[in-house]
Amino acid sequence: MLFVIPIIMAFAGWMMQAHPSKNINGLIGYRTKRSMRNMETWRFAHAYCGRLWKIYGIVMFCISVVLSVFFLFMKVETDIVLMGVVVCLQSLILIIPILFTERALQQQFDENGNQKK
């Protein structure tokens, strides 16, 4: 269970970088008001967030491997509670790259989606 979110996050990050959606759409991809302004903001957001998700996913996976070793030596009741806490933290960590991506979009592009000089 500890590995599901990190694996999905790393895979989604890789997909966002390597195979971003070719068209701006409301179904697939990094979809925020700022990222959907034009193709330049769309590509930037996918590359930036994809890189962060890939890095965060790999780091979370490594941490999960270490934690799973410690969980082997705990009581089952404690183990289950701590795994639940870790999964909740992993879910919260999914949001952090989005915040950084939005800030980067704001720094790189104006309100109309034009690259700042």
mmCIF file of C-alpha atoms in Angstrom:
data_model
loop_
_atom_site.group_PDB
_atom_site.id
_atom_site.type_symbol
_atom_site.label_atom_id
_atom_site.label_comp_id
_atom_site.label_asym_id
_atom_site.label_seq_id
_atom_site.Cartn_x
_atom_site.Cartn_y
_atom_site.Cartn_z
ATOM 1 C CA MET A 1 0.000 0.000 0.000
ATOM 2 C CA LEU A 2 2.862 2.364 0.753
ATOM 3 C CA PHE A 3 4.167 2.092 -2.789
ATOM 4 C CA VAL A 4 0.997 2.830 -4.775
ATOM 5 C CA ILE A 5 1.025 6.630 -4.568
ATOM 6 C CA PRO A 6 4.790 7.038 -5.180
ATOM 7 C CA ILE A 7 4.727 4.697 -8.187
ATOM 8 C CA ILE A 8 1.694 6.397 -9.711
ATOM 9 C CA MET A 9 3.189 9.815 -9.033
ATOM 10 C CA ALA A 10 6.541 8.956 -10.639
ATOM 11 C CA PHE A 11 4.810 7.339 -13.634
ATOM 12 C CA ALA A 12 2.400 10.273 -14.090
ATOM 13 C CA GLY A 13 5.340 12.682 -13.869
ATOM 14 C CA TRP A 14 7.206 10.764 -16.526
ATOM 15 C CA MET A 15 4.108 10.720 -18.754
ATOM 16 C CA MET A 16 3.559 14.459 -18.286
ATOM 17 C CA GLN A 17 7.125 15.140 -19.372
ATOM 18 C CA ALA A 18 7.541 12.555 -22.110
ATOM 19 C CA HIS A 19 4.021 12.467 -23.566
ATOM 20 C CA PRO A 20 2.050 15.593 -22.662
ATOM 21 C CA SER A 21 -1.377 15.941 -24.193
ATOM 22 C CA LYS A 22 -1.010 17.538 -27.617
ATOM 23 C CA ASN A 23 -4.125 19.673 -27.192
ATOM 24 C CA ILE A 24 -5.341 21.757 -24.282
ATOM 25 C CA ASN A 25 -8.311 19.918 -22.873
ATOM 26 C CA GLY A 26 -10.349 19.625 -19.713
ATOM 27 C CA LEU A 27 -9.932 15.864 -19.295
ATOM 28 C CA ILE A 28 -6.271 14.866 -19.389
ATOM 29 C CA GLY A 29 -3.193 16.644 -18.129
ATOM 30 C CA TYR A 30 -2.283 19.451 -15.785
ATOM 31 C CA ARG A 31 -5.488 21.479 -15.893
ATOM 32 C CA THR A 32 -5.570 24.841 -14.161
ATOM 33 C CA LYS A 33 -6.786 28.185 -15.404
ATOM 34 C CA ARG A 34 -3.230 29.460 -15.704
ATOM 35 C CA SER A 35 -1.853 26.361 -17.478
ATOM 36 C CA MET A 36 -4.688 26.266 -20.020
ATOM 37 C CA ARG A 37 -4.200 29.831 -21.314
ATOM 38 C CA ASN A 38 -2.230 28.758 -24.398
ATOM 39 C CA MET A 39 0.024 25.962 -25.676
ATOM 40 C CA GLU A 40 3.154 27.583 -24.267
ATOM 41 C CA THR A 41 1.772 27.636 -20.707
ATOM 42 C CA TRP A 42 0.331 24.139 -21.228
ATOM 43 C CA ARG A 43 3.717 22.688 -22.246
ATOM 44 C CA PHE A 44 5.590 24.569 -19.507
ATOM 45 C CA ALA A 45 3.204 23.364 -16.794
ATOM 46 C CA HIS A 46 3.443 19.735 -17.935
ATOM 47 C CA ALA A 47 7.225 19.787 -18.107
ATOM 48 C CA TYR A 48 7.632 21.574 -14.769
ATOM 49 C CA CYS A 49 5.041 19.623 -12.771
ATOM 50 C CA GLY A 50 6.013 16.354 -14.466
ATOM 51 C CA ARG A 51 9.623 16.778 -13.389
ATOM 52 C CA LEU A 52 8.590 17.540 -9.805
ATOM 53 C CA TRP A 53 6.128 14.642 -9.619
ATOM 54 C CA LYS A 54 8.769 12.272 -10.958
ATOM 55 C CA ILE A 55 11.327 13.424 -8.382
ATOM 56 C CA TYR A 56 8.844 13.452 -5.489
ATOM 57 C CA GLY A 57 7.526 10.015 -6.499
ATOM 58 C CA ILE A 58 11.003 8.484 -6.574
ATOM 59 C CA VAL A 59 11.948 10.056 -3.227
ATOM 60 C CA MET A 60 8.672 8.909 -1.636
ATOM 61 C CA PHE A 61 9.236 5.408 -3.017
ATOM 62 C CA CYS A 62 12.692 5.245 -1.412
ATOM 63 C CA ILE A 63 11.315 6.510 1.905
ATOM 64 C CA SER A 64 8.513 3.942 1.687
ATOM 65 C CA VAL A 65 11.040 1.136 1.224
ATOM 66 C CA VAL A 66 12.857 2.210 4.389
ATOM 67 C CA LEU A 67 9.611 2.593 6.330
ATOM 68 C CA SER A 68 8.350 -0.809 5.227
ATOM 69 C CA VAL A 69 11.425 -2.416 6.812
ATOM 70 C CA PHE A 70 10.624 -0.706 10.118
ATOM 71 C CA PHE A 71 6.978 -1.759 9.854
ATOM 72 C CA LEU A 72 8.066 -5.409 9.767
ATOM 73 C CA PHE A 73 9.160 -5.136 13.393
ATOM 74 C CA MET A 74 6.023 -3.424 14.715
ATOM 75 C CA LYS A 75 2.789 -4.794 16.086
ATOM 76 C CA VAL A 76 0.090 -5.174 13.458
ATOM 77 C CA GLU A 77 -2.179 -2.575 15.098
ATOM 78 C CA THR A 78 0.588 0.039 15.206
ATOM 79 C CA ASP A 79 1.717 -0.907 11.711
ATOM 80 C CA ILE A 80 -1.730 -0.314 10.205
ATOM 81 C CA VAL A 81 -2.164 3.071 11.886
ATOM 82 C CA LEU A 82 1.286 4.295 10.830
ATOM 83 C CA MET A 83 0.766 3.088 7.252
ATOM 84 C CA GLY A 84 -2.475 5.062 7.154
ATOM 85 C CA VAL A 85 -0.646 8.167 8.365
ATOM 86 C CA VAL A 86 2.083 7.702 5.738
ATOM 87 C CA VAL A 87 -0.468 7.264 2.936
ATOM 88 C CA CYS A 88 -2.264 10.449 4.075
ATOM 89 C CA LEU A 89 1.050 12.325 4.057
ATOM 90 C CA GLN A 90 1.845 10.973 0.606
ATOM 91 C CA SER A 91 -1.534 12.218 -0.601
ATOM 92 C CA LEU A 92 -0.775 15.681 0.758
ATOM 93 C CA ILE A 93 2.635 15.638 -0.929
ATOM 94 C CA LEU A 94 0.835 15.203 -4.272
ATOM 95 C CA ILE A 95 -0.356 18.806 -3.899
ATOM 96 C CA ILE A 96 3.028 20.448 -3.270
ATOM 97 C CA PRO A 97 4.274 20.245 -6.895
ATOM 98 C CA ILE A 98 1.020 21.847 -8.040
ATOM 99 C CA LEU A 99 1.666 24.841 -5.783
ATOM 100 C CA PHE A 100 5.231 25.172 -7.100
ATOM 101 C CA THR A 101 4.051 24.826 -10.701
ATOM 102 C CA GLU A 102 1.449 27.541 -10.301
ATOM 103 C CA ARG A 103 4.042 29.853 -8.781
ATOM 104 C CA ALA A 104 6.455 29.103 -11.642
ATOM 105 C CA LEU A 105 3.717 29.802 -14.197
ATOM 106 C CA GLN A 106 2.995 33.113 -12.479
ATOM 107 C CA GLN A 107 6.676 34.038 -12.546
ATOM 108 C CA GLN A 108 7.232 32.986 -16.176
ATOM 109 C CA PHE A 109 4.000 34.226 -17.790
ATOM 110 C CA ASP A 110 1.778 37.276 -17.509
ATOM 111 C CA GLU A 111 -2.005 37.154 -16.995
ATOM 112 C CA ASN A 112 -2.574 36.635 -20.733
ATOM 113 C CA GLY A 113 -0.175 33.694 -20.941
ATOM 114 C CA ASN A 114 2.608 35.644 -22.653
ATOM 115 C CA GLN A 115 6.152 34.877 -21.560
ATOM 116 C CA LYS A 116 7.606 37.616 -19.378
ATOM 117 C CA LYS A 117 10.809 39.190 -20.622
#
